[in-house]
Every structure is written in structure tokens, then in C-alpha cells.
Coordinates of C-alpha atoms in Angstrom, one line a residue:
Chain A
M19 CA 302.2 139.9 -67.5
L20 CA 305.8 140.2 -68.4
K21 CA 308.1 141.9 -65.9
G22 CA 311.1 144.1 -66.8
I23 CA 312.6 147.3 -65.6
G24 CA 310.7 150.6 -65.7
A25 CA 313.1 152.9 -67.6
S26 CA 311.1 155.8 -68.9
Q27 CA 307.9 157.0 -67.2
G28 CA 304.4 156.8 -68.7
Y29 CA 301.9 154.2 -70.0
G30 CA 301.7 153.0 -73.6
I31 CA 298.9 151.2 -75.3
G32 CA 299.3 150.0 -78.9
R33 CA 300.3 147.3 -81.3
A34 CA 303.6 145.5 -81.2
V35 CA 306.1 146.0 -84.0
I36 CA 308.8 143.4 -83.5
I37 CA 312.1 144.8 -84.6
D38 CA 313.7 141.6 -85.8
D39 CA 317.4 141.6 -86.0
T40 CA 317.5 139.0 -88.7
P41 CA 320.9 137.4 -88.7
L42 CA 322.8 139.1 -91.5
D43 CA 323.7 136.1 -93.5
Y44 CA 326.6 136.4 -95.9
S45 CA 327.2 132.7 -96.5
G46 CA 326.3 133.1 -100.1
V47 CA 328.7 136.0 -100.8
R48 CA 331.5 135.0 -103.2
Y49 CA 335.1 136.1 -102.8
T50 CA 336.2 138.3 -105.7
T51 CA 339.8 139.4 -105.4
P52 CA 341.7 140.8 -102.3
D53 CA 341.6 144.3 -103.9
G54 CA 337.9 143.9 -104.8
E55 CA 336.9 142.9 -101.3
K56 CA 339.0 145.7 -99.8
A57 CA 337.4 148.2 -102.1
R58 CA 333.9 147.0 -101.0
L59 CA 334.9 147.3 -97.4
D60 CA 336.3 150.9 -98.0
R61 CA 333.0 151.8 -99.8
A62 CA 331.0 150.5 -96.9
V63 CA 333.1 152.4 -94.4
E64 CA 332.7 155.5 -96.5
D65 CA 328.9 155.1 -96.7
F66 CA 328.7 154.3 -93.0
T67 CA 330.5 157.6 -92.3
K68 CA 328.1 159.5 -94.4
E69 CA 325.0 157.9 -93.0
T70 CA 326.2 158.3 -89.4
A71 CA 326.9 162.0 -90.0
Q72 CA 323.2 162.3 -91.2
Q73 CA 322.0 160.5 -88.1
I74 CA 324.0 162.8 -85.9
A75 CA 322.3 165.7 -87.5
A76 CA 318.9 164.1 -87.0
L77 CA 319.6 163.2 -83.3
K78 CA 320.7 166.8 -82.6
D79 CA 317.2 167.8 -83.7
S80 CA 315.2 165.2 -81.8
A81 CA 317.0 164.3 -78.6
G82 CA 319.9 166.6 -78.0
E83 CA 323.6 166.9 -78.4
K84 CA 324.5 164.3 -75.8
E85 CA 323.1 161.4 -77.7
A86 CA 324.7 162.6 -80.9
L87 CA 328.1 162.2 -79.2
I88 CA 327.4 158.5 -79.0
L89 CA 327.3 158.3 -82.7
E90 CA 330.3 160.6 -83.1
G91 CA 332.1 158.0 -81.0
H92 CA 331.2 155.4 -83.6
L93 CA 333.0 157.4 -86.3
T94 CA 336.1 157.6 -84.2
M95 CA 336.1 153.9 -83.4
L96 CA 335.8 152.9 -87.0
Q97 CA 338.9 155.0 -87.8
D98 CA 341.0 152.7 -85.6
P99 CA 343.8 151.7 -88.0
F100 CA 344.2 148.4 -86.2
M101 CA 340.6 147.6 -86.8
L102 CA 340.6 148.4 -90.5
S103 CA 344.0 146.8 -91.1
Q104 CA 342.9 143.7 -89.2
M105 CA 339.8 143.5 -91.5
K106 CA 342.0 143.8 -94.5
E107 CA 344.4 141.2 -93.2
N108 CA 341.4 138.8 -92.9
I109 CA 340.5 139.6 -96.5
D110 CA 344.0 138.7 -97.6
G111 CA 343.6 135.5 -95.7
G112 CA 340.6 134.6 -97.9
S113 CA 337.6 136.2 -96.0
V114 CA 334.9 138.1 -97.9
A115 CA 334.5 141.7 -96.7
E116 CA 331.5 140.8 -94.7
A117 CA 333.2 138.0 -92.8
A118 CA 336.2 140.2 -92.2
A119 CA 334.1 143.0 -90.7
D120 CA 332.0 140.5 -88.7
A121 CA 335.0 138.7 -87.2
V122 CA 337.0 141.8 -86.2
C123 CA 333.9 143.5 -84.7
N124 CA 333.0 140.4 -82.8
M125 CA 336.5 140.2 -81.3
F126 CA 336.1 143.7 -79.9
I127 CA 332.5 143.0 -78.7
D128 CA 333.8 140.0 -76.7
M129 CA 336.6 142.1 -75.4
F130 CA 334.4 145.0 -74.2
S131 CA 331.7 142.7 -72.9
G132 CA 334.1 141.2 -70.4
V133 CA 335.4 144.4 -68.7
E134 CA 334.3 145.5 -65.3
D135 CA 333.9 149.2 -66.1
E136 CA 330.2 149.8 -67.0
M137 CA 331.1 152.8 -69.2
M138 CA 333.5 150.6 -71.2
R139 CA 330.9 147.7 -71.4
Q140 CA 328.6 150.2 -73.2
R141 CA 331.2 150.2 -76.0
A142 CA 330.2 146.7 -76.8
S143 CA 326.8 147.9 -77.9
D144 CA 328.4 150.6 -79.9
I145 CA 330.5 148.1 -81.8
K146 CA 327.5 145.8 -82.4
D147 CA 325.9 148.8 -84.0
I148 CA 328.9 149.5 -86.2
R149 CA 329.1 145.8 -87.1
D150 CA 325.4 145.6 -88.1
S151 CA 325.5 148.8 -90.1
L152 CA 328.6 147.7 -92.0
L153 CA 327.1 144.3 -92.8
K154 CA 323.8 145.8 -93.9
L155 CA 325.7 148.2 -96.2
L156 CA 327.9 145.4 -97.6
L157 CA 324.9 143.1 -98.2
G158 CA 322.7 145.9 -99.4
V159 CA 320.0 144.9 -96.8
N160 CA 317.3 147.4 -95.9
S161 CA 316.9 147.7 -92.2
V162 CA 313.5 147.6 -90.6
A163 CA 311.9 150.9 -91.3
I164 CA 311.6 152.1 -87.7
E165 CA 311.0 155.6 -88.9
K166 CA 307.9 154.5 -90.8
V167 CA 306.0 152.5 -88.2
P168 CA 302.3 153.6 -88.0
A169 CA 300.9 155.6 -85.1
G170 CA 300.3 153.7 -81.9
S171 CA 303.2 151.3 -82.4
I172 CA 305.0 149.7 -79.5
L173 CA 308.6 148.8 -80.6
V174 CA 309.8 145.5 -79.3
A175 CA 313.5 144.6 -79.8
K176 CA 316.3 142.7 -78.2
D177 CA 318.0 146.1 -77.7
F178 CA 318.0 149.4 -79.4
T179 CA 321.3 150.6 -80.8
P180 CA 321.9 154.4 -80.9
S181 CA 321.4 154.4 -84.7
M182 CA 318.0 152.6 -84.3
T183 CA 316.8 155.0 -81.7
S184 CA 317.8 158.0 -83.9
R185 CA 315.2 156.8 -86.4
I186 CA 312.3 156.7 -84.0
N187 CA 309.5 159.1 -84.7
K188 CA 308.2 159.8 -81.2
E189 CA 304.8 160.8 -82.5
N190 CA 304.1 157.3 -83.7
V191 CA 305.7 155.3 -80.9
A192 CA 303.5 154.6 -77.8
A193 CA 306.2 152.6 -75.9
I194 CA 309.4 150.7 -76.2
V195 CA 310.1 147.2 -74.9
T196 CA 313.5 145.5 -75.0
E197 CA 315.1 142.3 -73.7
I198 CA 318.2 143.8 -72.4
G199 CA 319.4 147.1 -71.0
G200 CA 319.1 148.9 -67.7
V201 CA 318.1 152.4 -66.6
T202 CA 321.4 153.8 -67.7
S203 CA 321.5 152.1 -71.1
H204 CA 321.4 154.0 -74.4
S205 CA 317.8 152.9 -75.0
A206 CA 316.7 154.2 -71.5
I207 CA 318.5 157.6 -71.9
L208 CA 316.9 158.1 -75.3
A209 CA 313.5 156.9 -74.3
R210 CA 313.5 159.4 -71.4
A211 CA 314.8 162.2 -73.6
M212 CA 312.0 161.5 -76.1
E213 CA 309.5 161.0 -73.3
I214 CA 308.5 157.6 -74.6
P215 CA 307.4 155.0 -71.9
A216 CA 309.8 152.1 -71.8
A217 CA 310.1 148.7 -70.2
L218 CA 313.5 147.2 -70.6
S219 CA 315.1 143.9 -69.7
V220 CA 311.8 142.1 -70.4
P221 CA 312.9 138.4 -70.7
D222 CA 312.3 136.9 -74.2
A223 CA 310.1 139.8 -75.2
T224 CA 310.8 139.4 -78.9
R225 CA 309.8 135.7 -78.8
V226 CA 306.8 135.9 -76.4
I227 CA 305.3 138.9 -78.0
R228 CA 304.1 138.5 -81.6
D229 CA 304.1 141.1 -84.3
G230 CA 300.8 142.9 -84.3
D231 CA 299.8 141.9 -80.7
E232 CA 298.0 144.5 -78.7
L233 CA 300.1 145.5 -75.6
V234 CA 299.9 147.7 -72.6
V235 CA 303.2 148.9 -71.2
D236 CA 303.8 150.4 -67.8
G237 CA 307.0 152.4 -68.0
F238 CA 307.0 153.1 -64.2
K239 CA 307.0 149.4 -63.1
G240 CA 308.5 147.9 -66.3
E241 CA 305.4 145.7 -66.8
V242 CA 304.1 144.5 -70.2
F243 CA 300.6 143.1 -70.6
P244 CA 300.2 141.2 -73.9
T245 CA 296.7 141.0 -75.5
P246 CA 295.0 143.1 -72.7
D247 CA 291.2 142.9 -72.3
E248 CA 289.1 146.1 -72.7
S249 CA 288.9 146.9 -69.0
L250 CA 292.7 146.7 -68.6
K251 CA 293.2 148.9 -71.6
A252 CA 290.6 151.4 -70.3
D253 CA 292.4 151.4 -66.9
Y254 CA 295.8 152.2 -68.4
A255 CA 294.4 154.7 -70.8
A256 CA 292.9 156.5 -67.8
R257 CA 296.2 156.3 -66.0
Q258 CA 298.1 157.7 -69.0
E259 CA 295.6 160.5 -69.3
K260 CA 296.0 161.4 -65.6
Y261 CA 299.8 161.1 -65.9
L262 CA 299.9 163.5 -68.8
K263 CA 297.5 165.9 -67.2
D264 CA 299.5 165.9 -63.9
K265 CA 302.7 166.4 -65.8
A266 CA 301.3 169.3 -67.9
A267 CA 299.8 170.8 -64.7
L268 CA 303.2 170.6 -62.9
A269 CA 305.1 171.8 -66.0
A270 CA 303.3 175.1 -65.5
F271 CA 305.3 175.5 -62.3
F272 CA 308.6 175.2 -64.0
D273 CA 309.5 178.9 -64.1
K274 CA 306.9 180.1 -61.6
P275 CA 308.1 181.0 -58.1
A276 CA 306.7 179.0 -55.1
K277 CA 304.5 181.8 -53.8
T278 CA 301.9 181.1 -51.2
K279 CA 298.4 182.6 -51.4
S280 CA 299.3 185.3 -49.0
G281 CA 302.3 186.3 -51.3
V282 CA 305.3 184.8 -49.4
V283 CA 307.9 183.4 -51.9
K284 CA 309.8 180.3 -50.9
Q285 CA 312.8 178.7 -52.6
V286 CA 312.6 175.2 -54.0
Y287 CA 315.9 173.5 -54.5
G288 CA 317.2 170.0 -55.5
N289 CA 319.4 167.5 -53.6
I290 CA 322.2 165.9 -55.6
G291 CA 324.9 163.4 -55.1
K292 CA 326.9 163.7 -58.2
A293 CA 327.9 166.7 -60.3
Q294 CA 326.0 165.4 -63.4
D295 CA 322.7 165.3 -61.4
V296 CA 322.6 169.1 -61.6
E297 CA 321.0 168.6 -65.0
N298 CA 318.0 166.9 -63.4
V299 CA 317.6 169.8 -61.0
L300 CA 317.6 172.3 -63.9
Q301 CA 315.2 170.2 -66.0
N302 CA 312.8 170.1 -63.1
G303 CA 312.8 173.8 -62.5
G304 CA 315.0 173.8 -59.4
E305 CA 316.0 177.2 -58.2
G306 CA 319.2 176.1 -56.5
I307 CA 321.0 173.1 -54.9
G308 CA 320.1 172.7 -51.3
L309 CA 322.3 169.7 -50.7
F310 CA 325.2 168.4 -52.7
R311 CA 326.4 165.3 -50.9
T312 CA 330.1 164.9 -51.5
E313 CA 330.5 161.4 -50.2
F314 CA 330.1 159.9 -53.7
L315 CA 333.3 161.6 -54.8
F316 CA 335.1 159.6 -52.2
M317 CA 333.5 156.2 -52.8
D318 CA 334.6 153.3 -55.1
R319 CA 338.2 154.3 -55.4
D320 CA 341.6 153.5 -53.8
T321 CA 342.7 157.0 -52.8
A322 CA 341.0 160.2 -51.7
P323 CA 340.1 162.5 -54.5
T324 CA 342.7 165.3 -55.0
E325 CA 341.9 169.0 -54.5
E326 CA 341.8 169.4 -58.3
E327 CA 339.3 166.5 -58.8
Q328 CA 337.1 167.9 -56.1
F329 CA 337.4 171.4 -57.4
E330 CA 336.3 170.3 -60.9
A331 CA 333.2 168.5 -59.5
Y332 CA 332.2 171.4 -57.2
A333 CA 333.0 174.1 -59.8
A334 CA 331.0 172.2 -62.5
V335 CA 327.9 172.4 -60.3
A336 CA 328.6 176.0 -59.4
R337 CA 329.0 177.0 -63.0
A338 CA 325.9 175.2 -64.1
M339 CA 323.8 176.9 -61.5
G340 CA 325.3 180.4 -62.2
E341 CA 323.9 182.9 -59.7
R342 CA 321.7 180.4 -58.0
E343 CA 322.7 179.0 -54.6
V344 CA 324.7 175.8 -54.4
I345 CA 325.0 174.4 -50.8
I346 CA 327.7 171.8 -50.6
R347 CA 327.9 169.5 -47.6
T348 CA 331.4 168.6 -46.4
L349 CA 332.3 164.9 -46.2
D350 CA 329.7 163.0 -44.2
I351 CA 331.2 159.6 -43.6
G352 CA 331.5 157.2 -40.6
G353 CA 332.0 153.6 -39.6
D354 CA 328.8 152.6 -41.5
K355 CA 330.2 153.5 -44.9
A356 CA 333.3 151.5 -45.8
I357 CA 335.9 153.7 -47.5
D358 CA 339.0 151.5 -47.2
Y359 CA 341.6 154.2 -47.7
L360 CA 340.2 156.4 -45.0
S361 CA 340.8 153.5 -42.5
I362 CA 337.9 154.4 -40.3
E363 CA 337.8 152.1 -37.4
K364 CA 334.9 149.7 -36.9
E365 CA 332.8 151.0 -34.2
E366 CA 330.2 149.6 -31.8
N367 CA 327.8 152.5 -32.6
P368 CA 328.9 154.1 -35.9
F369 CA 325.9 156.5 -35.8
L370 CA 327.1 157.8 -32.5
G371 CA 330.7 157.6 -33.3
H372 CA 333.6 159.2 -35.0
R373 CA 331.9 160.5 -38.1
A374 CA 331.2 163.5 -40.4
I375 CA 332.4 166.8 -38.9
R376 CA 334.0 164.9 -36.0
Y377 CA 336.1 162.8 -38.3
C378 CA 337.0 165.7 -40.6
L379 CA 338.2 168.0 -37.7
D380 CA 340.5 165.1 -36.6
H381 CA 341.8 164.6 -40.1
E382 CA 343.0 168.1 -41.0
E383 CA 344.7 167.3 -44.2
L384 CA 341.7 165.5 -45.7
F385 CA 339.4 168.3 -44.5
K386 CA 341.6 171.1 -45.7
T387 CA 341.8 169.5 -49.2
Q388 CA 338.0 169.6 -49.4
L389 CA 337.8 173.1 -47.9
R390 CA 340.4 174.5 -50.4
A391 CA 338.5 172.9 -53.3
L392 CA 335.3 174.5 -52.0
L393 CA 336.8 178.0 -51.6
R394 CA 338.2 177.8 -55.2
A395 CA 334.8 176.5 -56.5
A396 CA 333.1 179.4 -54.8
A397 CA 334.8 181.7 -57.2
C398 CA 332.9 180.0 -60.0
G399 CA 329.4 180.7 -58.7
N400 CA 327.3 181.0 -55.6
V401 CA 328.6 178.4 -53.3
K402 CA 327.8 177.8 -49.6
I403 CA 329.5 175.3 -47.3
M404 CA 327.4 173.1 -45.0
L405 CA 328.8 171.2 -42.0
P406 CA 327.1 167.8 -41.2
L407 CA 326.3 166.4 -37.8
V408 CA 327.3 169.5 -35.8
T409 CA 326.4 169.1 -32.1
T410 CA 328.5 171.9 -30.5
V411 CA 329.1 175.6 -31.4
D412 CA 332.9 174.9 -31.1
E413 CA 332.7 172.6 -34.1
I414 CA 331.6 175.5 -36.2
R415 CA 334.3 177.7 -34.9
A416 CA 336.9 175.0 -35.5
A417 CA 335.8 174.5 -39.1
K418 CA 335.8 178.2 -39.7
A419 CA 339.3 178.6 -38.2
L420 CA 340.5 175.9 -40.6
L421 CA 338.8 177.6 -43.5
A422 CA 340.7 180.8 -42.5
V423 CA 343.9 178.9 -42.8
C424 CA 342.9 177.6 -46.2
R425 CA 342.1 181.1 -47.4
A426 CA 345.5 182.4 -46.3
E427 CA 347.2 179.5 -48.1
L428 CA 345.3 180.1 -51.3
E429 CA 346.0 183.9 -51.1
K430 CA 349.7 183.2 -50.7
E431 CA 349.7 180.7 -53.6
G432 CA 347.8 183.3 -55.7
K433 CA 345.0 180.8 -56.6
P434 CA 341.6 182.4 -57.3
F435 CA 339.0 181.7 -54.6
K436 CA 336.1 183.4 -52.9
D437 CA 335.0 183.3 -49.3
A438 CA 331.9 181.1 -48.9
P439 CA 329.3 181.4 -46.1
V440 CA 329.4 178.5 -43.6
G441 CA 326.1 177.0 -42.5
V442 CA 325.1 174.0 -40.4
M443 CA 323.0 171.0 -41.0
I444 CA 320.6 170.7 -38.1
E445 CA 320.2 166.9 -37.7
T446 CA 320.8 166.2 -34.1
P447 CA 318.6 167.1 -31.1
S448 CA 321.7 168.9 -29.7
A449 CA 321.9 171.2 -32.6
A450 CA 318.2 171.9 -32.6
L451 CA 318.2 172.6 -28.8
I452 CA 321.0 175.2 -29.1
S453 CA 320.0 176.5 -32.5
D454 CA 319.8 180.0 -31.0
L455 CA 323.5 179.8 -30.1
M456 CA 324.4 178.1 -33.4
A457 CA 322.7 180.9 -35.3
K458 CA 325.4 183.3 -33.9
E459 CA 328.1 181.4 -35.7
A460 CA 326.3 179.9 -38.7
A461 CA 325.4 181.8 -41.9
F462 CA 322.4 179.5 -42.5
F463 CA 320.7 176.3 -41.3
S464 CA 319.5 173.4 -43.2
I465 CA 317.4 170.9 -41.3
G466 CA 318.2 167.3 -42.2
T467 CA 315.0 165.6 -41.2
N468 CA 316.1 162.0 -41.9
D469 CA 318.8 161.9 -39.2
L470 CA 317.0 164.4 -37.0
T471 CA 314.0 162.0 -36.8
G472 CA 316.3 159.1 -36.1
Y473 CA 318.4 160.8 -33.4
T474 CA 315.5 162.5 -31.7
M475 CA 313.4 159.3 -31.5
A476 CA 316.5 157.2 -30.8
V477 CA 315.4 154.8 -33.5
D478 CA 317.0 152.9 -36.4
R479 CA 314.7 153.2 -39.3
G480 CA 316.2 150.0 -40.7
N481 CA 315.1 148.0 -37.7
A482 CA 311.6 146.6 -38.5
K483 CA 310.7 146.1 -34.9
V484 CA 311.1 149.8 -34.0
K485 CA 310.7 151.6 -37.3
G486 CA 307.1 152.6 -36.4
L487 CA 308.7 155.2 -34.1
Y488 CA 310.6 156.7 -37.0
D489 CA 308.1 159.4 -37.8
V490 CA 308.7 163.0 -38.6
F491 CA 305.2 163.7 -37.2
Q492 CA 306.1 162.7 -33.7
P493 CA 305.6 165.9 -31.5
S494 CA 309.2 165.9 -30.4
V495 CA 310.5 165.9 -34.0
L496 CA 308.0 168.6 -35.0
R497 CA 309.1 170.7 -32.0
A498 CA 312.8 170.4 -32.9
I499 CA 312.0 171.5 -36.4
E500 CA 309.8 174.4 -35.3
M501 CA 312.3 175.5 -32.7
T502 CA 315.1 175.5 -35.3
I503 CA 313.1 177.5 -37.9
K504 CA 312.0 180.1 -35.3
N505 CA 315.6 180.5 -33.9
A506 CA 316.9 181.1 -37.4
G507 CA 314.1 183.6 -38.0
A508 CA 314.9 185.4 -34.7
A509 CA 318.6 185.6 -35.7
G510 CA 317.8 186.7 -39.2
I511 CA 319.6 183.8 -41.0
P512 CA 318.0 181.7 -43.8
V513 CA 316.8 178.2 -42.9
G514 CA 316.1 175.4 -45.3
M515 CA 315.3 171.7 -45.1
C516 CA 316.9 169.0 -47.1
G517 CA 315.4 165.8 -45.8
E518 CA 312.5 163.8 -47.3
A519 CA 310.1 165.7 -45.1
A520 CA 310.6 168.9 -47.2
A521 CA 308.5 167.2 -49.9
D522 CA 305.8 165.9 -47.6
P523 CA 302.6 167.6 -48.6
R524 CA 301.2 167.0 -45.0
L525 CA 304.1 168.9 -43.5
I526 CA 304.6 171.7 -46.0
P527 CA 301.8 174.0 -44.6
S528 CA 303.4 173.9 -41.1
L529 CA 306.8 174.5 -42.5
V530 CA 305.5 177.5 -44.4
E531 CA 303.7 178.8 -41.3
W532 CA 306.8 178.5 -39.1
G533 CA 308.8 180.4 -41.7
L534 CA 311.0 177.9 -43.5
D535 CA 312.8 179.7 -46.4
E536 CA 314.0 176.9 -48.6
F537 CA 312.8 173.4 -49.5
S538 CA 315.4 171.1 -51.0
V539 CA 314.0 167.9 -52.4
T540 CA 314.9 165.1 -54.9
P541 CA 314.8 166.6 -58.4
T542 CA 311.7 164.7 -59.5
S543 CA 309.7 166.2 -56.5
I544 CA 310.6 169.9 -57.2
L545 CA 307.6 170.8 -59.4
Q546 CA 305.1 169.0 -57.0
T547 CA 306.7 170.8 -54.0
K548 CA 306.4 174.1 -55.8
K549 CA 302.7 173.4 -56.4
N550 CA 302.1 172.3 -52.8
I551 CA 303.6 175.6 -51.5
C552 CA 301.5 177.6 -54.0
D553 CA 298.5 175.9 -52.5
C554 CA 299.4 177.1 -49.0
E555 CA 297.7 180.1 -47.3
Chain B
M18 CA 364.0 147.1 -77.1
V19 CA 363.4 149.9 -74.5
S20 CA 360.8 150.1 -71.8
K21 CA 359.6 152.3 -69.0
D22 CA 357.1 152.1 -66.1
F23 CA 354.4 154.6 -65.5
T24 CA 351.4 155.5 -63.3
I25 CA 348.4 156.9 -65.0
V26 CA 347.9 160.5 -63.6
N27 CA 344.9 161.8 -65.4
K28 CA 341.8 161.2 -63.4
Q29 CA 339.6 159.9 -66.3
G30 CA 342.2 157.3 -67.1
L31 CA 342.7 156.1 -70.7
H32 CA 339.3 157.0 -72.2
M33 CA 338.5 157.9 -75.8
R34 CA 340.1 161.3 -76.1
P35 CA 343.6 160.7 -74.7
V36 CA 343.8 157.3 -76.4
Q37 CA 343.0 158.9 -79.7
D38 CA 345.8 161.5 -79.3
F39 CA 348.2 158.9 -78.0
V40 CA 347.6 156.5 -80.9
K41 CA 347.9 159.3 -83.5
A42 CA 351.3 160.2 -82.1
M43 CA 352.5 156.7 -81.9
M44 CA 351.5 156.0 -85.6
K45 CA 354.4 158.3 -86.7
Y46 CA 356.9 155.7 -85.6
S47 CA 357.8 152.5 -87.4
S48 CA 358.6 150.7 -84.1
E49 CA 356.1 148.5 -82.4
I50 CA 354.7 149.7 -79.1
T51 CA 353.2 147.4 -76.4
I52 CA 351.5 148.5 -73.2
K53 CA 351.8 146.0 -70.5
F54 CA 349.0 146.2 -68.0
N55 CA 347.5 143.8 -65.6
G56 CA 349.5 140.9 -67.1
K57 CA 348.3 141.6 -70.6
D58 CA 350.1 143.0 -73.7
V59 CA 348.1 145.7 -75.5
N60 CA 349.0 147.0 -79.0
G61 CA 349.8 150.7 -78.3
K62 CA 348.7 151.8 -81.8
S63 CA 345.0 150.6 -81.5
I64 CA 342.4 152.9 -80.0
M65 CA 340.0 150.0 -79.5
L66 CA 342.5 147.6 -77.9
I67 CA 343.7 150.3 -75.4
M68 CA 340.2 151.3 -74.5
A69 CA 339.2 147.7 -74.1
A70 CA 342.1 147.3 -71.6
C71 CA 340.3 149.7 -69.2
I72 CA 343.4 151.5 -67.9
K73 CA 342.2 153.8 -65.1
Y74 CA 343.5 156.5 -62.9
G75 CA 346.4 155.2 -60.8
A76 CA 347.0 152.2 -62.9
Q77 CA 350.6 150.9 -63.2
I78 CA 351.7 150.2 -66.8
T79 CA 354.9 149.4 -68.6
V80 CA 355.4 150.7 -72.1
V81 CA 357.7 148.7 -74.4
C82 CA 358.9 150.0 -77.7
N83 CA 360.8 147.8 -80.2
G84 CA 362.2 148.9 -83.6
A85 CA 364.4 151.4 -85.4
D86 CA 363.0 154.5 -83.8
E87 CA 362.2 153.0 -80.4
E88 CA 364.0 155.6 -78.3
A89 CA 362.2 158.6 -79.8
M90 CA 358.9 156.7 -79.6
L91 CA 359.3 155.9 -75.9
A92 CA 360.3 159.5 -75.2
E93 CA 357.2 160.9 -76.8
A94 CA 355.0 158.2 -75.1
A95 CA 356.5 159.1 -71.8
A96 CA 355.9 162.8 -72.2
M97 CA 352.2 162.2 -73.0
I98 CA 351.5 159.7 -70.2
E99 CA 353.4 161.7 -67.6
S100 CA 351.6 165.0 -68.5
G101 CA 348.3 163.2 -68.1
F102 CA 347.5 163.7 -71.8
G103 CA 347.0 167.4 -71.0
E104 CA 344.1 166.5 -68.7
D105 CA 344.0 166.9 -64.9

């Protein structure tokens, strides 16, 4: 068995087609004249431009606009005057057009491969693609006919360039295997868009696997089984059948409400950490965002994000969701998350320390910047503000007072904004025990079961010796949840849950019975959760 | 030769679009333009070279123009960089 990274779900069984990137050999090409070589180069660039434009059109049909943008980027890059003039300079220096294109592209490939920024490193594979296309055009080489592989083919390559993936006919490709690339690579994105199982970063795949070999590919685990026996093939065929059946069954819940057998409708939302994750929620039939963690906006940088930056991120999600609810949690940081510029002191017990709402209320400027951005984003959709780690009613009042100051400021500055309801994340025993009092100040509750379990049981889930006690089914945790839901019901405010437990099929019937209104889960669990709720009485 | 120091103010840094606009504007001038960043000299007329330099939000750069129309070139470069290339 060969082990790589599972990059696109599903199981594939078929015959290997090795996509050999034969070295494009131009050693036999004779130099004509400087003008002759330049004319050949210009013609190749012209042909490349035409072909790429066609591929862009094809991609827009098969895998969506986003992927086509990658190829549009190729066109822009090849228009770099420095790049073309550098190639022509090399021609003047005695290089044939092929050598000139090769050398200049390779220089850029080296340059981009070395940078730290992952997005920029991806440019290296773009330029490889441009280089290979130019060389093929100059040499008149026909590329492997990826578009013509027979049904049941498993494509095995070092890597798939965007132009290669654009030629894949997904009806005939059972799986994709590559030697390089991770879950965010071009190949992975396209494989998922086309719903083709993929195992990437499988070492030496193109050498170990031979053309025509039978293969089984597990796109979940990234495993590849060369020359499988009949029982292994039957096993994986059954798994694939079940996977497709389950997927189709769940797909039926995409635009169905989560309605119990007795007719009560629940909301099923998605949890996100970055603005772009909103796409996953929509693709999985999410009816709202139950938790938008804002910490990621503050991480991996040297200064706090500005009001404008935050506004853009929050507004993007609000706009994408339209009328649907978007619950945004204010900054939830503490001594356990190192954000250098916030200069949070090292603490003996960071989980019981100066964190989340406590830290924010003591750093008014930082908090106000976020609240202002949230109020402005609220004008772009249906935004609600959620406060993390609240333990006293006064904390809600203090946050609301600060919010009033922000509203007055925005009013004065003439900036568009909308008031947003303020809710509380119930994730401490204190909050659960006084949830009846909290309900008088909060517009809604959302139960964060991960921390609620940890704080209630006084257990660190990362500590192997005690993690057995970390269990949402402990009666104390269940009571805290039940009490919170019932107090919300008595006060007439909506209550949701955004911890992992919201997707737990064993817990869902109780949550429904107690009266939980909204279940917010990871995007890939949305459909299953809808189904589980529909199965409830 | 004229030069000026800048801090990159647009949050996406020098990615494809701003670099494209910048290079197009700089091509109008006969002078040479060099962006000094992180101890390196980058040709200010090349999209690819500038992108490869990975100049991000908050980066400190020095722009050096050298040639017959260096003053006008630096003035336009300054206007573009300081305005964040029309981005946030």
C-alpha cells in the first residue's frame, strides 16, 4: 500500500494511466536567425493565448469560475514585458526559442519556489504550466491525451497543472494520484470540484505504479493499493457504493428543512473560522452561520486588523448569507494563543485567566474596533453579535454599553450601520447556572459544549490521564445544557448550540426534546445533522 | 537618481492586480525603477519579479528611479503606493 494525503473524498477502482511528463527535449533544435527565433516565440505565445482562452471556457463549463481564474492568471503572467524581453535577449545571445523560454521560466520557478507565502509558492506551478505549454507548442509535441482516457482510468502524475486538469473528463476518471501537492493545491481543489477521489503526495507514484496496473484509491485516507486482489476490490467497491448512496441520500436534505416527525422545524447552521469558509456552508445546505470565530483574523500577523479589514471580512459573510442569520463571536483569545502584538501575559492558568470577554472589556480600543466593524457589517445582512466566556450579567451590560458608544460614534461620523442583537455563548457553569438572569440581558444563547464540558468537569481534554472525564454525557454537563435550553425557552429567546455535541446523533433527540432551536455544526456535518433531526419524534 | 521610502498600506500587499496596474504605469517612463525590499533590488517594471518578492501589507520599501524622467516617475509611483493602489 502506498500512503499519501486524502484530498478528495470517495473510493476509486480502475487502471492506472501514467501521465508521463516526458522531458521536453530541444537539444536537436537548430538556431535559425535572431528574428526567426523571435517570430517562433511570438507565434507560440499567440497560440498559447488562444489555447488558454479555450481552456478557460471549458473550465467554466466543468468546474466553475474560480478555477478559470487560475488560467486567466497565466495569460497575465505571460504578458510580463520583462519576461518576454528576457527571452528575446536570450535569443539574441544565441539561444533557440525553446532554450530561451525554458531558462527564463525556470528562473521564475526557482524564485517563486523559495518564497514563504504559500499563495505565492503556488505561482511556481503556474509558471511550470506556462513553460511546458510553450515548449510543447514550440516543439510541436502532442501532450498526453488526458481528455481521451478510457472509462475507469486512474490518472497518475507527478502533479496536475491547471491546464491538465481542465482536460479531465470526469465520467472516465475513477481517481487521481499525484506525487506532490496538498489539500489546498490546484489538483486537490479541482478534484473536489469535479468530485473525483484523489490521493496526493504519494511518494514515487509515477515510478512505483506501472501504466495499466489495477489500482484501488482511498480518497479519504490517501491510500493507494496497487494490483489489488479480488476481495480488496470487492471491499472498496462496496464502500464506494455505500459512500455514493449515503451522499445521494443526504443530498436530498439540501433544501429540506430539519423538521421532526411531530412537525417542529429546527435550524441547522455551519461553524466557520474564515470568511471564505462560508462557501462550504452554502454548498452543504447550511441555513445560517451559528459561529463565526474571529480569532483567525487576528493570527499570523504583526498588528491587529483594522476596522476596515474586519468590516470587509464580516460584511463578506453577511452579504453571502443574505437574509440568513450570521452569528459572529467577538475575539476569543487568551494566554494559550500566542498573538504577539496583543502582549497577553503568560499566565499560570490561561483557561481561568484574562481571556475572551474579560480581555476585551479591559482593552476598550481593541474591542471597540471590532464592535464598530460588526455594527457596520450588520447593515449588509442579518448579523448577530455573540460574547464568549461570559460568567456574569455585568459583562453583558458592559459590552452593550460599549456597543452604544460605538453606535453613537458611527452615527456622528455618518457611517452606515445597523444595530445587531447581542447574545451570549453559554460555555461556563456560571453562565448555565444563571442562564435565567442572563436571558434578561441577552438576545439569544448559544451553548458552546466543548468548553462547557471542560469547565463543568474541571478537566483538560488534552491531558490523557483525565480525558476520560471529558464527556458531554456526564449528568452534570447534560443538566447544564438542559437548564440553559429551558431558561431560554421560558424567557422566549432563541437558543442554539455550536459545539461538537450539536452534531452528535446520540444527543440530538434530547436537544430536540428540551427545545434547542438551532444546531450549528462543521459544514460537512450539516446534511447528516438535518437528517438526524428529521428522524426525531 | 531619486528615491523615497514607503510602507505598503493595502492589506493584500503587492498581489497580482496592483502590481499589474503599477507596472503598466511605470512602463510609460524611460527611467529605470528599482524597488528595494528586504535587502534585495527588484525591477519595478516586471510583474513577475515584483510578485516573486512577496511584498506584503506593512512592508517597508524604498523606490529608486534613475533616468531622464525620474522625478515624474517617482511622483506617480508614490501616488499609487500611498493610495494603496485603490484598495483598502
